[in-house]
Tab-separated table of C-alpha atoms and ligand atoms in Angstrom:
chain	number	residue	atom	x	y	z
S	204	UNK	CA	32.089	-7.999	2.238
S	205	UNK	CA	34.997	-10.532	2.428
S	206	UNK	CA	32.571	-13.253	4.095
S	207	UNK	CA	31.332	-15.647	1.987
S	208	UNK	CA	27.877	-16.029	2.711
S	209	UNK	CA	25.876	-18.871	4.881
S	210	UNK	CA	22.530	-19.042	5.779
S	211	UNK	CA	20.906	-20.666	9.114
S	212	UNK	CA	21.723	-19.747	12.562
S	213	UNK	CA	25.473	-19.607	13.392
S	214	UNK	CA	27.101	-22.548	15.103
S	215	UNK	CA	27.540	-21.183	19.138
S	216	UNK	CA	24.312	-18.064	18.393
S	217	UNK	CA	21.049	-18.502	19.570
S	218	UNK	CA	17.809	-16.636	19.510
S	219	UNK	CA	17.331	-13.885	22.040
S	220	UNK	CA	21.721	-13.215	22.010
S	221	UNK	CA	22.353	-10.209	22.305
S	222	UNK	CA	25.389	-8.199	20.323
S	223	UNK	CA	27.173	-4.857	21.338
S	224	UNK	CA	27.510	-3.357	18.063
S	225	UNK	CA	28.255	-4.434	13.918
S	226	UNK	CA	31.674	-5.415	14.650
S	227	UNK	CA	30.180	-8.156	17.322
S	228	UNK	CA	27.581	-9.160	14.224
S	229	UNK	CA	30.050	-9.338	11.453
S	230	UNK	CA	32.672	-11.456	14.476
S	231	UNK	CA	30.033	-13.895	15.387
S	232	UNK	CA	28.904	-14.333	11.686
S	233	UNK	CA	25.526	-12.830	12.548
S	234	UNK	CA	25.417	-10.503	9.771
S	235	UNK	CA	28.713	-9.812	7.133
S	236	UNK	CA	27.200	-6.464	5.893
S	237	UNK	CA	28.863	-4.407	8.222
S	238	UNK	CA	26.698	-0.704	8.319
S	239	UNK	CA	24.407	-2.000	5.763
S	240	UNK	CA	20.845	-3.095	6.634
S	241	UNK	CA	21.033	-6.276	3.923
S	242	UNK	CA	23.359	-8.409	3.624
S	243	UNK	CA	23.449	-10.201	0.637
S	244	UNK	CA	22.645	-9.693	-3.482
S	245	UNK	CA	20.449	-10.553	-6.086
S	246	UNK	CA	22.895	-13.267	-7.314
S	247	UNK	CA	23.155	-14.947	-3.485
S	248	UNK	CA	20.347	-14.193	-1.860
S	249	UNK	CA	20.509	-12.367	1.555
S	250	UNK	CA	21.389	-14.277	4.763
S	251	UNK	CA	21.002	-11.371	7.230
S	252	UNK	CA	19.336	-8.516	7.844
S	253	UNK	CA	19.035	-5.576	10.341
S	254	UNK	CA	16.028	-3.744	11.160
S	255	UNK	CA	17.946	-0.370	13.312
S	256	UNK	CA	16.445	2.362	11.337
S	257	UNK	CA	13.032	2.761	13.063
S	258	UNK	CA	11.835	3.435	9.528
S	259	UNK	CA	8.179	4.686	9.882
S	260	UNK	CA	6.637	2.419	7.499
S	261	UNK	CA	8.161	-1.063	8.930
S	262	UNK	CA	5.438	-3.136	10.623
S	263	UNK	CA	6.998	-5.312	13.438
S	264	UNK	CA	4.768	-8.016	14.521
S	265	UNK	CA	6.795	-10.069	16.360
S	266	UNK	CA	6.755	-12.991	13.865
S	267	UNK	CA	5.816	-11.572	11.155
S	268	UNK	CA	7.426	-8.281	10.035
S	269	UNK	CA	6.579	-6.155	7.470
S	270	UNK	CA	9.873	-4.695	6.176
S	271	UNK	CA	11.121	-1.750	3.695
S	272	UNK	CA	13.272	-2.394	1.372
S	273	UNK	CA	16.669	-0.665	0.533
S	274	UNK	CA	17.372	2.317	-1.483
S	275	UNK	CA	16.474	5.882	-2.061
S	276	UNK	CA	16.984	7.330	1.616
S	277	UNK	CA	19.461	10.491	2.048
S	278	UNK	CA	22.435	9.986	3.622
S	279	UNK	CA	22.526	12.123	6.468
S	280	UNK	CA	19.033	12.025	7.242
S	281	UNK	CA	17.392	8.842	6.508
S	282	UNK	CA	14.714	9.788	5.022
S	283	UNK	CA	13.461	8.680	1.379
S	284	UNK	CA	14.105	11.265	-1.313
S	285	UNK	CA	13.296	8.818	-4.103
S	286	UNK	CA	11.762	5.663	-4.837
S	287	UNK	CA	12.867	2.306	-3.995
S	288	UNK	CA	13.110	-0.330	-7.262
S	289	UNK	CA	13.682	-4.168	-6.724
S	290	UNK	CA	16.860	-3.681	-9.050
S	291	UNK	CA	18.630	-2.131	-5.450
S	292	UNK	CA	20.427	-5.326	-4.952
S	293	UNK	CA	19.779	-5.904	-1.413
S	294	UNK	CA	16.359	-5.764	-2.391
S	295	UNK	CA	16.534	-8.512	-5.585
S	296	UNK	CA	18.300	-10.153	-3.565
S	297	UNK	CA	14.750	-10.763	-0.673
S	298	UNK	CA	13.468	-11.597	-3.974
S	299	UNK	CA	15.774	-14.700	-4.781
S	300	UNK	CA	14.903	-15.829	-1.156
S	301	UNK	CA	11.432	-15.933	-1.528
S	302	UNK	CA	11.618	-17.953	-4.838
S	303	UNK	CA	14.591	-20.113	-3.210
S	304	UNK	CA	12.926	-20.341	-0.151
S	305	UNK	CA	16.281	-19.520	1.822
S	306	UNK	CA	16.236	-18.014	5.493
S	307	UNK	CA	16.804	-14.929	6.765
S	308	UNK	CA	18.423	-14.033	9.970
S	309	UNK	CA	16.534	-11.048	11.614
S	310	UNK	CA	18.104	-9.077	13.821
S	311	UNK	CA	16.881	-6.251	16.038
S	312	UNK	CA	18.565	-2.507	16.881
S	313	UNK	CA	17.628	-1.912	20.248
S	314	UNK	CA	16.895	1.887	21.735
S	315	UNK	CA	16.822	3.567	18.427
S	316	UNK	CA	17.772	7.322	18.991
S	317	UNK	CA	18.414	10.159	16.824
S	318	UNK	CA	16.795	13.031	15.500
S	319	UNK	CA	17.958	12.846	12.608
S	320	UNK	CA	19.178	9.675	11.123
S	321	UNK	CA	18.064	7.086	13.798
S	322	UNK	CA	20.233	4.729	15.278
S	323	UNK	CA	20.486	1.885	17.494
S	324	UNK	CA	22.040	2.926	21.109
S	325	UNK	CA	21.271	-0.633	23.054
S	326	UNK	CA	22.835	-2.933	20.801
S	327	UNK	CA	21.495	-5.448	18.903
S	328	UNK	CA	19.637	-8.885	19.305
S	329	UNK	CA	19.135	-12.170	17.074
S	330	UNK	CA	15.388	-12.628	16.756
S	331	UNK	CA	15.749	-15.886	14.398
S	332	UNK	CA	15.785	-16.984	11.086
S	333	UNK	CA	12.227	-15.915	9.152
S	334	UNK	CA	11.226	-16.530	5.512
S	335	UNK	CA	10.358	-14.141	2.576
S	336	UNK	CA	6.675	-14.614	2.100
S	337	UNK	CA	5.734	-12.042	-0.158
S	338	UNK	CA	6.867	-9.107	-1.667
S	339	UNK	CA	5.213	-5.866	-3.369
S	340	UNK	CA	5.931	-2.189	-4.403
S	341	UNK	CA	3.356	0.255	-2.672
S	342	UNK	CA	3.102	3.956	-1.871
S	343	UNK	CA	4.917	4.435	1.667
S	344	UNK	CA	4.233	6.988	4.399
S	345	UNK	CA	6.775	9.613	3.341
S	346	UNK	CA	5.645	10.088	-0.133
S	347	UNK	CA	7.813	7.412	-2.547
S	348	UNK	CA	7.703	4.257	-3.859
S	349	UNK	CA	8.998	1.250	-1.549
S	350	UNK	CA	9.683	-2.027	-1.558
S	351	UNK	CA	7.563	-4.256	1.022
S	352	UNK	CA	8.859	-8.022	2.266
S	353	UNK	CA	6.713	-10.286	4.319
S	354	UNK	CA	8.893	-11.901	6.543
S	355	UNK	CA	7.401	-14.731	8.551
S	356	UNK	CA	9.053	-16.410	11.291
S	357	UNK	CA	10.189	-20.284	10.623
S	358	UNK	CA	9.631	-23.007	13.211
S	359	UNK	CA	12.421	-24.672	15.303
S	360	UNK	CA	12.150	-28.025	13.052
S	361	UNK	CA	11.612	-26.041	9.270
S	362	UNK	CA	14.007	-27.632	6.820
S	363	UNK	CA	16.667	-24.898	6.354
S	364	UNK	CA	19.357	-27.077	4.969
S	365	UNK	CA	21.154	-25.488	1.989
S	366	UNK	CA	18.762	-26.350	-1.128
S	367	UNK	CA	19.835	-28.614	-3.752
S	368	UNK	CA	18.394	-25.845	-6.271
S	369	UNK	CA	20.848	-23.505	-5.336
S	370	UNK	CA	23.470	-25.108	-7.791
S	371	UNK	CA	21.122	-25.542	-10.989
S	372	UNK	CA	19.462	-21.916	-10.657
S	373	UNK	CA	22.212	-20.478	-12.242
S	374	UNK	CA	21.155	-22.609	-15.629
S	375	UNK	CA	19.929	-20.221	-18.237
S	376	UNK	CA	21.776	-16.785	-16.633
S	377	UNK	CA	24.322	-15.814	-18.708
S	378	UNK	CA	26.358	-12.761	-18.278
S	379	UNK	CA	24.612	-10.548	-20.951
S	380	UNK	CA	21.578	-10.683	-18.672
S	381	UNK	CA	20.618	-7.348	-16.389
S	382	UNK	CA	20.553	-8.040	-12.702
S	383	UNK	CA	16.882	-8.686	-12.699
S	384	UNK	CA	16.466	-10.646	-15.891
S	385	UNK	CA	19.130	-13.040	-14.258
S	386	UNK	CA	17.068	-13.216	-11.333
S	387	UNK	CA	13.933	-13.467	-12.968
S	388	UNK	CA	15.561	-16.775	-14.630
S	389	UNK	CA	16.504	-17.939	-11.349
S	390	UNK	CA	13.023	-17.481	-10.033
S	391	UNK	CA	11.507	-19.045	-13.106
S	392	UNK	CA	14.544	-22.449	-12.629
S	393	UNK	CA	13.371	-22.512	-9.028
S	394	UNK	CA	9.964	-22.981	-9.771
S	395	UNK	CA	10.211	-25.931	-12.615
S	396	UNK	CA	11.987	-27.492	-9.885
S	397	UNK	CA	9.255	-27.507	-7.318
S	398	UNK	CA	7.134	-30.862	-8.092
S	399	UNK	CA	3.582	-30.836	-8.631
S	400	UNK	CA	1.608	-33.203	-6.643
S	401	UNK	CA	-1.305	-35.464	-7.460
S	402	UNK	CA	-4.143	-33.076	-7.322
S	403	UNK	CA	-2.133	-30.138	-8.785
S	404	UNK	CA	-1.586	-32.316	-12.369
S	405	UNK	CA	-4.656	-33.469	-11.724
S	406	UNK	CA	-6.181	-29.993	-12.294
S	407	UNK	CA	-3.410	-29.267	-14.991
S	408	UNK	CA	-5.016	-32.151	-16.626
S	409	UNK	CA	-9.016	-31.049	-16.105
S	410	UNK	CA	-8.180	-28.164	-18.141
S	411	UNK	CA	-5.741	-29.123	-20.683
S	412	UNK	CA	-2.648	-26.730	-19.409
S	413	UNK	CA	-5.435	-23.773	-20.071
S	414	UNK	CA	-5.286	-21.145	-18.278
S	415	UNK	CA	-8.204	-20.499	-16.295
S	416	UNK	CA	-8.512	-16.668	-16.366
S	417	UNK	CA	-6.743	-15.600	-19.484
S	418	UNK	CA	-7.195	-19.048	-21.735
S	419	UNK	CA	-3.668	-18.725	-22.745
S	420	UNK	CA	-2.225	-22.379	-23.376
S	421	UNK	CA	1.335	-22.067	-23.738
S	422	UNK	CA	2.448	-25.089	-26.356
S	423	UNK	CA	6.470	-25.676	-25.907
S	424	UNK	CA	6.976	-28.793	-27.865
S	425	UNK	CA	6.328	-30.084	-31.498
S	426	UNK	CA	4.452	-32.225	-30.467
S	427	UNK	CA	1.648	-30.414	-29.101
S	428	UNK	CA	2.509	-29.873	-25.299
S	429	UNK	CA	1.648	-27.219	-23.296
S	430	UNK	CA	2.712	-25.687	-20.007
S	431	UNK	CA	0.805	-24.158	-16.959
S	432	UNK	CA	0.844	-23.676	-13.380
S	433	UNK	CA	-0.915	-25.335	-10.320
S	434	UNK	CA	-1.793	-21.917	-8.379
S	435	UNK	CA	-3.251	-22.509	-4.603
S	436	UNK	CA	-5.868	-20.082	-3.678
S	437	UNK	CA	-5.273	-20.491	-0.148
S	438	UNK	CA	-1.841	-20.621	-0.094
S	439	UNK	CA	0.513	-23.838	0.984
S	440	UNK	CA	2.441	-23.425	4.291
S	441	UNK	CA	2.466	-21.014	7.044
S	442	UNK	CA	1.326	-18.504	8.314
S	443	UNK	CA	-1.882	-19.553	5.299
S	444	UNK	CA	-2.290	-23.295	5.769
S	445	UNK	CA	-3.842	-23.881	2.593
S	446	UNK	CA	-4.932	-27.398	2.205
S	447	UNK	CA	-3.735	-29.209	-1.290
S	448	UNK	CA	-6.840	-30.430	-2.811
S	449	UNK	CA	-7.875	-29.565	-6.262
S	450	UNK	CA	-10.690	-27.143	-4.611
S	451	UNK	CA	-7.965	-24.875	-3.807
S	452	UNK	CA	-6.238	-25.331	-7.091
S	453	UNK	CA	-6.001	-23.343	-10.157
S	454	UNK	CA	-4.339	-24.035	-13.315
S	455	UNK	CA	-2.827	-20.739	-14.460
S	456	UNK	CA	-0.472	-19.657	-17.347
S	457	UNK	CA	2.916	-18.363	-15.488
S	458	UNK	CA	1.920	-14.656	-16.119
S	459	UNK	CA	-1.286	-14.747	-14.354
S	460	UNK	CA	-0.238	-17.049	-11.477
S	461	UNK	CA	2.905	-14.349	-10.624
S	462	UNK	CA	-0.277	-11.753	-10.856
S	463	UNK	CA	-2.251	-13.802	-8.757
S	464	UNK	CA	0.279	-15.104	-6.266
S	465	UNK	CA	0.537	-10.904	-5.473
S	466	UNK	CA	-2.464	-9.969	-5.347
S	467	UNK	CA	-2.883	-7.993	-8.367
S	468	UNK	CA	-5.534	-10.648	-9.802
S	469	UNK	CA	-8.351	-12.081	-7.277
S	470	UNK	CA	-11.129	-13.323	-7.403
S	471	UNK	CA	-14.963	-13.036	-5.954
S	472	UNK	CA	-17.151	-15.221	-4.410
S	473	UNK	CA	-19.198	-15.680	-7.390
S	474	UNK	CA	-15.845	-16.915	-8.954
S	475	UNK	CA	-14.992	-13.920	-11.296
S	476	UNK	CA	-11.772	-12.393	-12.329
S	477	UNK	CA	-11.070	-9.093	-10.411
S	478	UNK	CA	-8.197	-6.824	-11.007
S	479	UNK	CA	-6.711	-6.791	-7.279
S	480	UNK	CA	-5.708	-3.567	-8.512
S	481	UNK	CA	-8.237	-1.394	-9.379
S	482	UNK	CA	-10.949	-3.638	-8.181
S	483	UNK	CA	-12.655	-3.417	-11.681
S	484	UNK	CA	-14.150	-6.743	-12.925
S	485	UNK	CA	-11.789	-8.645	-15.678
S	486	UNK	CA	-14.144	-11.679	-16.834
S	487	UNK	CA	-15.656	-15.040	-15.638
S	488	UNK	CA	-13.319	-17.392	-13.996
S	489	UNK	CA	-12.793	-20.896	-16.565
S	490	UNK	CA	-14.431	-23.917	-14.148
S	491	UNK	CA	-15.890	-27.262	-15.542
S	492	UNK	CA	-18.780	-28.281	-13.635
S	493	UNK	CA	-17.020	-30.726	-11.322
S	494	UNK	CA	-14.305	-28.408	-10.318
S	495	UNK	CA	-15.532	-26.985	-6.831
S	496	UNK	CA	-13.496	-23.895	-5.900
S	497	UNK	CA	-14.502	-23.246	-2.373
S	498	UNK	CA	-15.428	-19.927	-1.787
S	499	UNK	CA	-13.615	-19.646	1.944
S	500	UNK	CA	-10.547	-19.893	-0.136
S	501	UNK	CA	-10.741	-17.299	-2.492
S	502	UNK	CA	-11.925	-15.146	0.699
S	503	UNK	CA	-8.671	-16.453	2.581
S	504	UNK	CA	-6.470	-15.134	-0.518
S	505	UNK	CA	-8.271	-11.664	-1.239
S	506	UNK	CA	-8.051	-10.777	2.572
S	507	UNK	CA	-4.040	-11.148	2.523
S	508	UNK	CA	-4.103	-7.716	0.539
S	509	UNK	CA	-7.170	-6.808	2.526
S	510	UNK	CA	-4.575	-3.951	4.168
S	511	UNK	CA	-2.938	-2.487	0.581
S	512	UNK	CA	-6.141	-2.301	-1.108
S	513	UNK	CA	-8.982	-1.708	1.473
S	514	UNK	CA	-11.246	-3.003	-1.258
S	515	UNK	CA	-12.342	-6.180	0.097
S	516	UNK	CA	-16.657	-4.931	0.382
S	517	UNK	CA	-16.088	-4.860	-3.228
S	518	UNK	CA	-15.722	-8.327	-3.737
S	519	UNK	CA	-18.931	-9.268	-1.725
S	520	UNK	CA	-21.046	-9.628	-4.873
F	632	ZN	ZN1	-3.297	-16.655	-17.841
């Protein structure tokens, strides 16, 4: 990949052009990772990808796309013979993304043929730069492990300028680190950096930098100070729209916001702690008196998973 990489739309592309083939892509600098689906690594982040494989389990909405990772298909035919792991760089590197919030161009194989190992025929088109929302390992159709990105399309006017972040994220990697613990400490950087507003510290405050569902309070200084998280319920932004007012705020220790962010904790309408797992009940949700969670948020985030888990009716206490 002798391209260095840049993310956005390419000066002289727009959405809807149309390519003949990889050599037009990589030409046009519409995607550098010439016969591979991701361009891009865990260290980078990915500026392009191409969906051309027809792979059963990807879910193409139109703006929103539910994608399969890289990794673990055969050769010849395509098809998965193992599972997928977020290690696969193309695949850490969707990862970085979501936590750096950096675009992804999206483009499309068009008249995918083959019996075997599918291919585009048609060519290719640019559908536009989308944004990792969300990302989680689940059983796929053919019998393994994969790796699932929510991509959701970005607006005309969303800020896609390079971000500042991009240069201090690399604080605290060193080279001893494995591929994902250096991208775990990217992800972790990326997220000091975001600032809390008023009603998120406000919240932080309310509970002392407890965590609300595992009471952990994480102390990091002599002097007594502790750090949490301000987790939305509803989440911030599209396609969720979550409003950022202290009844849609949480404060969690970073363990069980990363849980909750995925799904893998939710909670009920009557406010407890469900493992978004198994659906078994964990414990009561911490809330002083005058914090009032709504309940159509909590609804809002269980039903994102509604479609992995199928366990929603259990919720409806
Ligand atoms: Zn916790």
């Amino acid at each position: 990949m002798s391209k260095p990489i840049k993310f956005g739309t390419p000066p002289g592309v727009k959405e809807g052009d149309w390519f003949a083939d990889h050599d037009d892509l990589y030409a046009k600098d519409v995607h550098r990772g010439r016969g591979r689906g991701i361009s891009g690594t865990a260290k980078t982040g990915v500026d392009s990808i191409v969906m051309s494989g027809g792979y059963i389990d990807d879910d193409d909405r139109g703006d929103e796309i539910f994608y399969t990772g890289a990794g673990g298909r055969d050769r010849d035919t395509g098809r998965l013979i193992s599972d997928q792991t977020l290690e696969e760089r193309g695949n850490a590197g969707l990862v970085f993304n979501q936590a750096a919030g950096h675009p992804v161009r999206v483009i499309e194989g068009l008249e995918i043929r083959g019996k075997k190992r599918r291919r585009a025929t048609g060519g290719y088109r640019y559908r536009g730069l989308y944004r990792v929302a969300d990302h989680w390992m689940t059983p796929g159709k053919e019998g393994f492990v994969i790796c699932r990105f929510h991509l959701v399309k970005m607006e005309h006017d969303d800020d896609i300028s390079p971000q500042p972040e991009a240069v201090s994220t690399t604080e605290g990697v060193d080279a001893d680190m494995t591929p994902l613990e250096a991208q775990v400490r990217r992800y972790i950087n990326s997220r000091q950096l975001a600032r809390d507003t008023a009603a998120a510290n406000r919240i932080k405050d309310m509970y002392g930098q407890t965590c609300q569902m595992c009471d952990l309070r994480l102390v990091v200084s002599p002097t007594g100070e502790a750090y949490s998280e301000a987790a939305h319920i509803q989440a911030l932004g599209k396609p969720h729209g979550g409003p950022d007012v202290i009844e849609n705020i949480l404060c969690l220790c970073p363990n069980c916001h990363a849980l909750f962010d995925r799904g893998a904790l939710q909670i009920s309408d009557s406010l407890d702690v469900i493992d978004g797992l198994s659906g078994q009940y964990r414990r009561a949700l911490t809330r002083l008196s005058e914090h009032r969670i709504q309940v159509s948020y909590v609804r809002q985030h269980r039903s994102r998973w509604a479609d992995r888990n199928g366990q929603i009716g259990v919720f409806e206490l």
